[in-house]
Tab-separated table of C-alpha atoms in Angstrom:
chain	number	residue	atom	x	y	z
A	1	UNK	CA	-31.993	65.060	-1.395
A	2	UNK	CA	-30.207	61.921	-0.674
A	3	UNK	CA	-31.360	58.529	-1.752
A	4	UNK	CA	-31.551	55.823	0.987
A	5	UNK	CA	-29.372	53.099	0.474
A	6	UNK	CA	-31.267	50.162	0.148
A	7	UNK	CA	-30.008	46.425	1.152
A	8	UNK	CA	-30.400	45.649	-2.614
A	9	UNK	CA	-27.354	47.923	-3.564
A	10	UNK	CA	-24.859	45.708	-2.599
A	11	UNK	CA	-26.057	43.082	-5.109
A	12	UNK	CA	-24.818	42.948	-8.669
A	13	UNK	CA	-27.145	42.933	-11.327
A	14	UNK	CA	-27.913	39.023	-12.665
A	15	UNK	CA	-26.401	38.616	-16.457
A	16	UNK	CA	-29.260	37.852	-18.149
A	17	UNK	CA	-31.281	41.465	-16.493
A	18	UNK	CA	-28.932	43.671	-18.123
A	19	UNK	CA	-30.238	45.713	-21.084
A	20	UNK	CA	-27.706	45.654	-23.966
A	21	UNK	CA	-27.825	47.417	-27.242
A	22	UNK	CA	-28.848	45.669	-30.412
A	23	UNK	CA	-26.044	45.232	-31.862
A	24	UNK	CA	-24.331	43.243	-29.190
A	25	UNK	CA	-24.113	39.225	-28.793
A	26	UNK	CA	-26.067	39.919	-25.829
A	27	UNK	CA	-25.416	36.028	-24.754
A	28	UNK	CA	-21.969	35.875	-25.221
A	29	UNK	CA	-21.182	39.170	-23.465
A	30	UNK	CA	-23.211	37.740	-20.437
A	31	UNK	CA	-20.842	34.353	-20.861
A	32	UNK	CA	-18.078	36.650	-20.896
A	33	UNK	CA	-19.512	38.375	-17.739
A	34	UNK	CA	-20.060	35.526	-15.358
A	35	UNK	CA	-16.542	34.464	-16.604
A	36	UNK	CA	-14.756	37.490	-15.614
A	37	UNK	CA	-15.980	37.442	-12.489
A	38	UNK	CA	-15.903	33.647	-11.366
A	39	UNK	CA	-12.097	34.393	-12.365
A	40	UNK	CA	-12.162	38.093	-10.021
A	41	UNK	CA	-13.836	35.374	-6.978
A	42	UNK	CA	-11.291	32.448	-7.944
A	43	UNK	CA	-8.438	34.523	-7.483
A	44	UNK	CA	-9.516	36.334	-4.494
A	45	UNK	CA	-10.072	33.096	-2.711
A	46	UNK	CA	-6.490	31.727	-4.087
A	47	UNK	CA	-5.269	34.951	-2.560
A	48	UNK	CA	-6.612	34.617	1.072
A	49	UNK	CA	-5.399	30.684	0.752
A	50	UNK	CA	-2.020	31.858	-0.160
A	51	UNK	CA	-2.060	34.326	3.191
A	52	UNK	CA	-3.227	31.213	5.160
A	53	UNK	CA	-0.579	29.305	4.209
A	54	UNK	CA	1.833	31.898	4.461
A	55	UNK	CA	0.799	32.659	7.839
A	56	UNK	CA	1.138	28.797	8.902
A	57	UNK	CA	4.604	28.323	7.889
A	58	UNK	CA	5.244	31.849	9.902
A	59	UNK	CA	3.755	30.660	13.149
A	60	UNK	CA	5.726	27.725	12.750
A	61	UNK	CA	9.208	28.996	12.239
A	62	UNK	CA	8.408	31.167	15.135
A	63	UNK	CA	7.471	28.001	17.476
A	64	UNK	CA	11.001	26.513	16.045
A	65	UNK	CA	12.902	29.955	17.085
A	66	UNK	CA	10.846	30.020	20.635
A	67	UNK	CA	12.052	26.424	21.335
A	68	UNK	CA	15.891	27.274	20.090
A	69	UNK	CA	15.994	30.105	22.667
A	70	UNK	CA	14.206	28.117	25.625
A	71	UNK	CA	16.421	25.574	24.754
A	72	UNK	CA	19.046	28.161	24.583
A	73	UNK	CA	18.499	29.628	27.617
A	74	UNK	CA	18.249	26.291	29.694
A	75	UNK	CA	21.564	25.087	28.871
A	76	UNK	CA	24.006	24.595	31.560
A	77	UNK	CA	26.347	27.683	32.065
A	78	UNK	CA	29.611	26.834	30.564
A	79	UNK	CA	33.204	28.432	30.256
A	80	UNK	CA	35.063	29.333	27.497
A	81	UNK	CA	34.984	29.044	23.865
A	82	UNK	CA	31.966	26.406	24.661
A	83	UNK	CA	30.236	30.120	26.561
A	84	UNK	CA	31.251	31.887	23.711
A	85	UNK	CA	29.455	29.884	20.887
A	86	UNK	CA	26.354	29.241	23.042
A	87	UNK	CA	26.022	32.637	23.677
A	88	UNK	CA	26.438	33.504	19.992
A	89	UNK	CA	23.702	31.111	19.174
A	90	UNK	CA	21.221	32.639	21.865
A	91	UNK	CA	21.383	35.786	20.051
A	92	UNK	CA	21.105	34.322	16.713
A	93	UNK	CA	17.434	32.946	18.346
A	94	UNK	CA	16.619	35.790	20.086
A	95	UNK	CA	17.302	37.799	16.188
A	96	UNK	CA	15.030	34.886	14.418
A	97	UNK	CA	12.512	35.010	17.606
A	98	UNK	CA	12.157	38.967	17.123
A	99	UNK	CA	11.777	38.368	12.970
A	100	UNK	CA	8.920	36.119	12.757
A	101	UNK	CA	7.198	37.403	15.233
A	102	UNK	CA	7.415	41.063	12.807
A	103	UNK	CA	6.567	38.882	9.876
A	104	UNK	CA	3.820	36.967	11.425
A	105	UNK	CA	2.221	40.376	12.592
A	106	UNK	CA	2.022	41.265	9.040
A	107	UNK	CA	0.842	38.480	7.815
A	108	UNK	CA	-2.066	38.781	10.665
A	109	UNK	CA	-2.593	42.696	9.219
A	110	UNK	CA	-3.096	41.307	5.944
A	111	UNK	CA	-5.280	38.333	6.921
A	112	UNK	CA	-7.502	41.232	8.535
A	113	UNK	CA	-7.471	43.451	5.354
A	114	UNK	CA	-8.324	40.648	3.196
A	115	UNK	CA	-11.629	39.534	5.378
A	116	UNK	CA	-12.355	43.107	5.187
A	117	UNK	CA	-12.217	43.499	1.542
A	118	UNK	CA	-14.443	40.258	0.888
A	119	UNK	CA	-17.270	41.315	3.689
A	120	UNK	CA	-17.322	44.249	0.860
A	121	UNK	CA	-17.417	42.654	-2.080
A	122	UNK	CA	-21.191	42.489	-3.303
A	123	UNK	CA	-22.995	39.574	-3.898
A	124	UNK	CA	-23.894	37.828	-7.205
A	125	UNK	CA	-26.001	34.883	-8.747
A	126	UNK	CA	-23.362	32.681	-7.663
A	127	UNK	CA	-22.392	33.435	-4.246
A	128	UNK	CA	-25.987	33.644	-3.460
A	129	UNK	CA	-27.106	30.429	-3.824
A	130	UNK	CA	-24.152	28.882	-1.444
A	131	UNK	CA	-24.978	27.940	1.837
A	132	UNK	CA	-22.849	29.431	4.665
A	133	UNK	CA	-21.973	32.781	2.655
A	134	UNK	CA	-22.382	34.612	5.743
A	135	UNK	CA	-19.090	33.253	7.363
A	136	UNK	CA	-15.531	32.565	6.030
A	137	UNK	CA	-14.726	29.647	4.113
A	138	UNK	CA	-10.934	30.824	3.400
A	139	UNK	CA	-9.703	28.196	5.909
A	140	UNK	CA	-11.258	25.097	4.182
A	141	UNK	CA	-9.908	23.198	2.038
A	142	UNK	CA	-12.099	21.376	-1.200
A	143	UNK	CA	-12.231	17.524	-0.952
A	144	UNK	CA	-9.142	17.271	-3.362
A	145	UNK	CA	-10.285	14.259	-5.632
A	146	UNK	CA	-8.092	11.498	-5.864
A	147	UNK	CA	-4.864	11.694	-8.155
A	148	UNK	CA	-3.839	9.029	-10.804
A	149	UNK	CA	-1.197	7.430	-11.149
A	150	UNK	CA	0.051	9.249	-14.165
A	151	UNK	CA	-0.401	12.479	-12.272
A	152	UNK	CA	1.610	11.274	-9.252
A	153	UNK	CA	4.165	10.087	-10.933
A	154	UNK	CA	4.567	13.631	-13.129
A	155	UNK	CA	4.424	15.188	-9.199
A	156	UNK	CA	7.338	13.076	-8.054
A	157	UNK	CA	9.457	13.519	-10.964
A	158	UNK	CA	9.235	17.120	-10.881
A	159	UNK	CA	9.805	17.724	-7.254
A	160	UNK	CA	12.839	15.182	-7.420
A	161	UNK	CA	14.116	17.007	-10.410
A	162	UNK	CA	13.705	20.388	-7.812
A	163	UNK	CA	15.217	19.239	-4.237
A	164	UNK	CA	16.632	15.769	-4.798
A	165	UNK	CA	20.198	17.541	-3.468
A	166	UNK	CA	18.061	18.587	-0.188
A	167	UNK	CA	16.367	15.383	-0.137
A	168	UNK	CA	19.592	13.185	-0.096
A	169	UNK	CA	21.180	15.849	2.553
A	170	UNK	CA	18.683	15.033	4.639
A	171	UNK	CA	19.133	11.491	4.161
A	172	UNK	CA	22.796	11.407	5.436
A	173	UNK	CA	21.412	13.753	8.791
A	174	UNK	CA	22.321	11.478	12.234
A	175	UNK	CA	21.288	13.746	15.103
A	176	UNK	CA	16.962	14.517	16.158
A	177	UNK	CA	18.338	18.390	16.520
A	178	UNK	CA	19.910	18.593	13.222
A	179	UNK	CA	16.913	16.594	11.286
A	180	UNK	CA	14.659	19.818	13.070
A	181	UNK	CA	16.363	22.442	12.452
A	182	UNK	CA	17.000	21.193	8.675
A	183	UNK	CA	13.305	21.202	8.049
A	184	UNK	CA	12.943	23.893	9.652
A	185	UNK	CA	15.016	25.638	7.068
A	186	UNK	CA	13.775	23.493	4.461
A	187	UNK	CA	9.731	22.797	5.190
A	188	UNK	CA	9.314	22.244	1.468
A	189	UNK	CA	10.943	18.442	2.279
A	190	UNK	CA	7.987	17.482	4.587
A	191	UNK	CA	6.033	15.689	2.173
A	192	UNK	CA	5.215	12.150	0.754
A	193	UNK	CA	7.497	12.786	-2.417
A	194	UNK	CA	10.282	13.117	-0.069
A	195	UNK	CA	9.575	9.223	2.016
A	196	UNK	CA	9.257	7.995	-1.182
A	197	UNK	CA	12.287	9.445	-2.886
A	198	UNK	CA	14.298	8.040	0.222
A	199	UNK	CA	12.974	4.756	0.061
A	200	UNK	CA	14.068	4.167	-3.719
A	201	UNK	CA	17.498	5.447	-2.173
A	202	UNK	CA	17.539	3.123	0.654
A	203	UNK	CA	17.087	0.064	-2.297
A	204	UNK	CA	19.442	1.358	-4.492
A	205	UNK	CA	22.260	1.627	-1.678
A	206	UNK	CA	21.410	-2.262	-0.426
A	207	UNK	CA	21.580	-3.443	-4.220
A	208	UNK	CA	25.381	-1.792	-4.184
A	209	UNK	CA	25.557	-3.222	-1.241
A	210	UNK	CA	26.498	0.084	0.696
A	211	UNK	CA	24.706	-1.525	4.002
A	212	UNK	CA	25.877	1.021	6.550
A	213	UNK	CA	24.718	3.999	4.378
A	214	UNK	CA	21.124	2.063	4.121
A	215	UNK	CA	20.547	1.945	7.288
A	216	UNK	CA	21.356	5.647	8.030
A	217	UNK	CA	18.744	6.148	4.908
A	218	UNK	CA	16.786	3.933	6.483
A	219	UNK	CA	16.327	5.846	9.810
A	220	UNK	CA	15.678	9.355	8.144
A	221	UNK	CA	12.645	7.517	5.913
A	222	UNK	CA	11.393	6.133	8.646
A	223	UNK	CA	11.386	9.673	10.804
A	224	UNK	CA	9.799	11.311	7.697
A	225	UNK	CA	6.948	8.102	7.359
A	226	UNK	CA	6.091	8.889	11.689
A	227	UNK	CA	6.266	12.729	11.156
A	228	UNK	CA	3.340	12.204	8.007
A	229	UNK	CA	1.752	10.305	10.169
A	230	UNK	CA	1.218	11.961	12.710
A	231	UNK	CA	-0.264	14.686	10.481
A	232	UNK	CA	-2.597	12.204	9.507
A	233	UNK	CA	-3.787	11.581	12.895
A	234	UNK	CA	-4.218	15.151	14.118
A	235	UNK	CA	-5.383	15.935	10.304
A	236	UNK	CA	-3.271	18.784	10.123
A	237	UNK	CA	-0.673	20.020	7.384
A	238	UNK	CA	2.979	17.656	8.009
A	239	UNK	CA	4.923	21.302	7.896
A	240	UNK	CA	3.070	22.239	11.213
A	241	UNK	CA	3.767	19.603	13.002
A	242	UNK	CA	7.073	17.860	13.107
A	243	UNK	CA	8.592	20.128	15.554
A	244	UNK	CA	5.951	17.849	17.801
A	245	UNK	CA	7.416	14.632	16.458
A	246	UNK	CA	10.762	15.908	17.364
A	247	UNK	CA	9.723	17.127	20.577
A	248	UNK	CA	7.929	13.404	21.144
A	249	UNK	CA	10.634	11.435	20.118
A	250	UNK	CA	13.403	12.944	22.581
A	251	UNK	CA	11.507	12.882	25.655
A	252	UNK	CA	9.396	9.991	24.724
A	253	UNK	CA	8.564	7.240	26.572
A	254	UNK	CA	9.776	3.654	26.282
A	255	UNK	CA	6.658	2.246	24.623
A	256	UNK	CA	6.904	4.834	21.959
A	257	UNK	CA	10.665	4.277	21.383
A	258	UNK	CA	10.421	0.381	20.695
A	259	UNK	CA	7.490	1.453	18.246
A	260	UNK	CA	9.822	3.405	16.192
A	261	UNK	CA	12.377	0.694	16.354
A	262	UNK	CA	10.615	-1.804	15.430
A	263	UNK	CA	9.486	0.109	12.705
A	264	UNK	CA	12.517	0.869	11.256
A	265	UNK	CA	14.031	-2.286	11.745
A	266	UNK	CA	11.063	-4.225	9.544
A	267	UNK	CA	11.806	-1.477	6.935
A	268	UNK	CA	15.276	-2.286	6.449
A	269	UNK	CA	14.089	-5.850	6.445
A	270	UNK	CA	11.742	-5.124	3.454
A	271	UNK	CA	14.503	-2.607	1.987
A	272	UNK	CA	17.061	-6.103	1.878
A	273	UNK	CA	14.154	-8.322	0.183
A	274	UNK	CA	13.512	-5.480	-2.796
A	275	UNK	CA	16.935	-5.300	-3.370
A	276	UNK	CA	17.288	-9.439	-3.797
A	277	UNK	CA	14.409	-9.185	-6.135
A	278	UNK	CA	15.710	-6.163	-7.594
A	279	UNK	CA	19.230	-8.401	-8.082
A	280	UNK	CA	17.672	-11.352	-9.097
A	281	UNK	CA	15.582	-9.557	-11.614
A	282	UNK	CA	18.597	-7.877	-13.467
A	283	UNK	CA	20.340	-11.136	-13.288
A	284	UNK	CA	17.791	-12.812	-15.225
A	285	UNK	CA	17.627	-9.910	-17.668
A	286	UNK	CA	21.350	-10.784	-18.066
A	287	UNK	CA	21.612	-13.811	-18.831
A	288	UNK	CA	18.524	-13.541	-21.338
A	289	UNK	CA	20.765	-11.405	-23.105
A	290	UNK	CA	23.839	-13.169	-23.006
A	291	UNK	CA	21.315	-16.001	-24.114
A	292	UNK	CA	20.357	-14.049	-27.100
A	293	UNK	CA	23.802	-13.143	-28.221
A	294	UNK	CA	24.983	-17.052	-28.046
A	295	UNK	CA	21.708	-18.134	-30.098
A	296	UNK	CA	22.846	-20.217	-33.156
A	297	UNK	CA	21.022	-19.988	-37.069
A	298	UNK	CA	18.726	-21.993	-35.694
A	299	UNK	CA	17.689	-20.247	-32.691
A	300	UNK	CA	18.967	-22.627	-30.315
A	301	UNK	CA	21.228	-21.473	-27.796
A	302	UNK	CA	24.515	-23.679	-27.653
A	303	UNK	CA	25.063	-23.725	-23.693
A	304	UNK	CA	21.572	-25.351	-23.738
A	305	UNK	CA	22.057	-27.932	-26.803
A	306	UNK	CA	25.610	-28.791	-24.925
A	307	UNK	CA	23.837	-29.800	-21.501
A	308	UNK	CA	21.336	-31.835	-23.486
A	309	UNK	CA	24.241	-33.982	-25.265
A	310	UNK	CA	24.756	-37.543	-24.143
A	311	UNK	CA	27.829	-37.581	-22.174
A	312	UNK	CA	30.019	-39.533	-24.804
A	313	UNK	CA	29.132	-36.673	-27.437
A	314	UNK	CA	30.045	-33.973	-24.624
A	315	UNK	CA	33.406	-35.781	-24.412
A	316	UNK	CA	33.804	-35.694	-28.310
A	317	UNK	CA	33.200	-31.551	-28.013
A	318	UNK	CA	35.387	-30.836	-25.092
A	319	UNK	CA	38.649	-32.828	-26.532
A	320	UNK	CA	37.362	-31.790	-30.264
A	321	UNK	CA	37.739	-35.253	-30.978
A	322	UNK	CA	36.309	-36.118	-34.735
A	323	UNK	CA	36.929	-39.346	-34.657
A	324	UNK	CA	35.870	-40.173	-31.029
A	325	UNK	CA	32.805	-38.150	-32.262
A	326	UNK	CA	32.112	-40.543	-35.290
A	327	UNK	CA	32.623	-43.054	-33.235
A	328	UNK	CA	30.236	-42.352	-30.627
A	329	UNK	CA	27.967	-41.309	-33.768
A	330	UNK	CA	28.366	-44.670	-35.141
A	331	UNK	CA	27.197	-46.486	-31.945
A	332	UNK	CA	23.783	-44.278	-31.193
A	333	UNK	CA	20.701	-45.137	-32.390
A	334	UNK	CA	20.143	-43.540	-36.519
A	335	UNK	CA	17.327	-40.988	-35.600
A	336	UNK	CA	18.935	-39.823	-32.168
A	337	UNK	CA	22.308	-39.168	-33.420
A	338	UNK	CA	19.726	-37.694	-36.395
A	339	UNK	CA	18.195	-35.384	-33.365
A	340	UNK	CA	21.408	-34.876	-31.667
A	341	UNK	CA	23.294	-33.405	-34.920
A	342	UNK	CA	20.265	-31.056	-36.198
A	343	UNK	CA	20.220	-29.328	-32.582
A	344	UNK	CA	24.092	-28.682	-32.819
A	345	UNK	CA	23.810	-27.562	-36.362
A	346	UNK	CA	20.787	-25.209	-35.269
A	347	UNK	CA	23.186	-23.950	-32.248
A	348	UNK	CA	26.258	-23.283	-34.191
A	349	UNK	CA	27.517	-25.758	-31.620
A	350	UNK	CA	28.240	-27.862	-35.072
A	351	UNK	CA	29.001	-25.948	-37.926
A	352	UNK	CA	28.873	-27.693	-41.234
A	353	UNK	CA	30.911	-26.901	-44.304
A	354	UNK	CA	32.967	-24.091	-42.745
A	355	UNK	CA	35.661	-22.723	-44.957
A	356	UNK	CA	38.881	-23.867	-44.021
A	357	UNK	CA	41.133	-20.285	-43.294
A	358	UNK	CA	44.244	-20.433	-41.829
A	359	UNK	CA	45.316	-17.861	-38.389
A	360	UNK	CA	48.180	-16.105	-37.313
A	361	UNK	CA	50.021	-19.619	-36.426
A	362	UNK	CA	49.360	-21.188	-39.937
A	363	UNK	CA	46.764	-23.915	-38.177
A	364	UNK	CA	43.305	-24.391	-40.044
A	365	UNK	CA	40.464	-22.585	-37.884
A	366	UNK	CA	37.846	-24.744	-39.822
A	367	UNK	CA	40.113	-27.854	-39.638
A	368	UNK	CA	37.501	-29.678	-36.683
A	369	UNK	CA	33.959	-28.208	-38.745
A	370	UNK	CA	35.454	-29.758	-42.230
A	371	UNK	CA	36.455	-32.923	-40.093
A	372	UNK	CA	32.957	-33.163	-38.415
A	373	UNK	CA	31.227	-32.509	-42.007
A	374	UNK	CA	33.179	-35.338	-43.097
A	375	UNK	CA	32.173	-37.331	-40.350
A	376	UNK	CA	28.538	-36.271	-40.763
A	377	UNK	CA	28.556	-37.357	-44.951
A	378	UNK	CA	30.038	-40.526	-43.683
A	379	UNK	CA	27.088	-41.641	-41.367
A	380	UNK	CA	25.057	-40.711	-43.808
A	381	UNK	CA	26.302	-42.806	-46.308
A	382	UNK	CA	26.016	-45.501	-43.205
A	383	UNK	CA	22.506	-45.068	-42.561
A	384	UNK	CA	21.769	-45.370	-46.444
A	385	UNK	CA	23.272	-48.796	-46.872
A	386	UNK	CA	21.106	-49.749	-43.951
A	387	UNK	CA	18.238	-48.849	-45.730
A	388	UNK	CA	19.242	-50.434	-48.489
C-alpha cells in the first residue's frame, strides 16, 4: 500500500532533531550541516543572479542590433560602392539581430529551469523563517553597504590595470554612433571606474598642456557622467541604458543640448584649475628640493642669506671684491656685520679657511675664501681693540 505524501515531506529535518550515534561530535556535525547547505542556497541564488545578469546584457545587445537594422533599413537608397557597404552592414545586423535573439531564448529556457528547480528544493530552518518565501527574490538585489575608501581604491586600480587600453580608446571616440556601438561591444566600460579614470586623464593632458586632446577627453567623461546618471534616475543598471542616452542626445531637444554643454564646458573649467594646482604643487615640491640641495653646514640656504644681505655686501659677493667687502665690513655696525658673517658662514655663502688648490688654469680656487678669512681675522682684531 502506498503512503500518502504528506505536506511535511518536503521539509528537511532541523539539525539539532537528527539522531546521531555516540560516537559522533553530534554539534559540530550539525555546524557542519547548516554550513553545507547555507553554501548549496548561496550558490544557487549566485547562480540565478548570474542568469539575470546574463540575460540583461542579452536583451540589450539585441535592442542595439534592432536599432542598427532600423537604422539600417531607413537609410536613404544610395548607388555604388556607398550601396554596397550599406548593404553589407544590413546583413551584418540582420546576422547579430538573428544571434541574440537565439541566445536570449536560451537564456529565457534557463531562467525557467532554474525557477523550476528552486520551487523544488525543500524547505529548511532557514528559509522558513523569511518572509516572502513564497515568491522569487532572484531579481533583488541586497542593500550593498557602503564601500571604503581603501576598498574603492583596490576596485579602481584593478579594473584600470584590466581595460585602461579600452578606457583611453574610448576617450579619443568623436562621433554619438561610434561612442554606442563601442559600448556596445565593450559594456564592461559603463561604470564609475571608467568617469573617473577619464577624468585623471583629462588633468594629466591639461598639465602637459595637450589642450585640444583635453577637451576631446573632456566630452567622452562628460557623456559617461550623463549616461550614469541617468541610471541613477530610472534606478536601473548603466549597461541597460545608454543606448537611451544615445538615442536622447541625437534627437534631443534644445533645452537638453545646452544642459550637456554647459556641463561639459564647467568641467573643462574645473579640469584647467586642478591642473594649475596640480603645477603649482610640483613647482613648490621643486624648488624645496633644489632648496635642500643648496642648504649650507649650517642649514641655511644661500639664495635666502644672499637676498637678506645689505646691498653694499651684495655688491662685495657679486664682483668677489675682498677688499670692498672689508671695507663695507669695516663701516657696519660690530654685531650686524657679527650677524651678517655667521649667516654666510652657516650658508656656505662664506666659506672660511678653505684650502687654497689650484685648477686646470693654475688660478687659486680658494684664493677669495683665504682672502675673506683674512678679512674676517682682521675685523676681529678691530673689534678687540675697541673693546679694549
Amino acid at each position: 500500500m502506498l503512503r500518502q505524501q504528506n505536506v511535511w515531506d518536503h521539509i528537511e529535518v532541523s539539525d539539532d532533531e537528527d539522531e546521531t550515534h555516540p560516537n559522533i561530535d553530534t554539534p559540530s556535525l550539525f555546524r557542519w550541516r547548516h554550513k553545507a547547505r547555507v553554501e548549496r542556497q548561496v550558490a544557487f541564488e549566485e547562480k540565478g543572479e548570474e542568469i539575470q545578469k546574463n540575460m540583461a546584457e542579452c536583451k540589450s545587445r539585441l535592442e542595439e542590433a534592432q536599432y542598427r537594422v532600423k537604422e539600417l533599413e531607413q537609410a536613404g537608397v544610395k548607388e555604388g560602392e556607398e550601396e554596397e557597404k550599406r548593404a553589407t552592414e544590413l546583413t551584418k545586423a540582420r546576422a547579430e539581430e538573428k544571434k541574440c535573439k537565439k541566445d536570449l531564448r536560451t537564456w529565457e529556457k534557463k531562467m525557467e529551469e532554474h525557477r523550476i528547480e528552486e520551487k523544488k528544493m525543500p524547505w529548511n530552518v532557514d528559509t522558513l523563517s523569511k518572509d516572502g518565501f513564497s515568491k522569487s527574490v532572484l531579481n533583488i538585489k541586497p542593500e550593498a553597504t557602503e564601500e571604503t575608501e581603501e576598498q574603492k581604491e583596490e576596485k579602481h586600480k584593478t579594473f584600470v590595470e584590466k581595460y585602461e587600453k579600452q578606457i583611453k580608446h574610448f576617450g579619443m571616440l568623436r562621433r554619438w554612433d561610434d561612442s554606442q556601438k563601442y559600448l556596445s561591444d565593450n559594456p564592461h566600460l559603463v561604470c564609475e571606474e571608467t568617469a573617473n579614470y577619464l577624468v585623471i586623464m583629462c588633468i594629466d593632458l591639461e598639465v602637459e598642456e595637450k589642450h585640444a586632446l583635453m577637451e576631446q577627453v573632456a566630452h567622452q567623461t562628460i557623456v559617461m557622467q550623463f549616461i550614469l546618471e541617468l541610471a541613477k534616475s530610472l534606478k536601473v543598471d548603466p549597461r541597460g541604458c545608454f543606448r537611451q542616452f544615445f538615442q536622447k542626445i541625437k534627437t534631443a531637444d534644445k533645452v537638453y543640448q545646452e544642459a550637456f554643454t554647459d556641463e561639459l564646458e564647467s568641467f573643462k573649467e574645473r579640469v584647467r584649475g586642478r591642473a594649475k594646482i596640480r603645477i603649482q604643487k610640483a613647482m613648490e615640491e621643486y624648488e624645496e628640493e633644489e632648496r635642500q640641495k643648496r642648504l649650507g653646514p649650517g642649514g641655511l640656504d644661500p639664495v635666502e642669506v644672499y637676498e637678506s644681505l645689505p646691498e653694499e655686501m651684495k655688491k662685495c659677493f657679486d664682483d668677489k671684491d675682498i677688499s670692498m667687502l672689508q671695507d663695507v665690513i669695516s663701516k657696519m655696525d660690530p654685531m650686524e656685520a657679527k650677524v651678517h658673517m655667521k649667516r654666510c658662514i652657516d650658508s656656505g655663502l662664506w666659506v672660511p679657511n678653505a684650502n687654497a688648490d689650484e685648477d686646470d688654469d693654475g688660478e687659486n680656487k680658494g684664493g677669495v675664501e683665504q682672502e675673506e678669512d683674512k678679512g674676517e681675522e682682521e675685523e676681529t682684531k678691530k673689534e678687540g681693540e675697541k673693546e679694549k
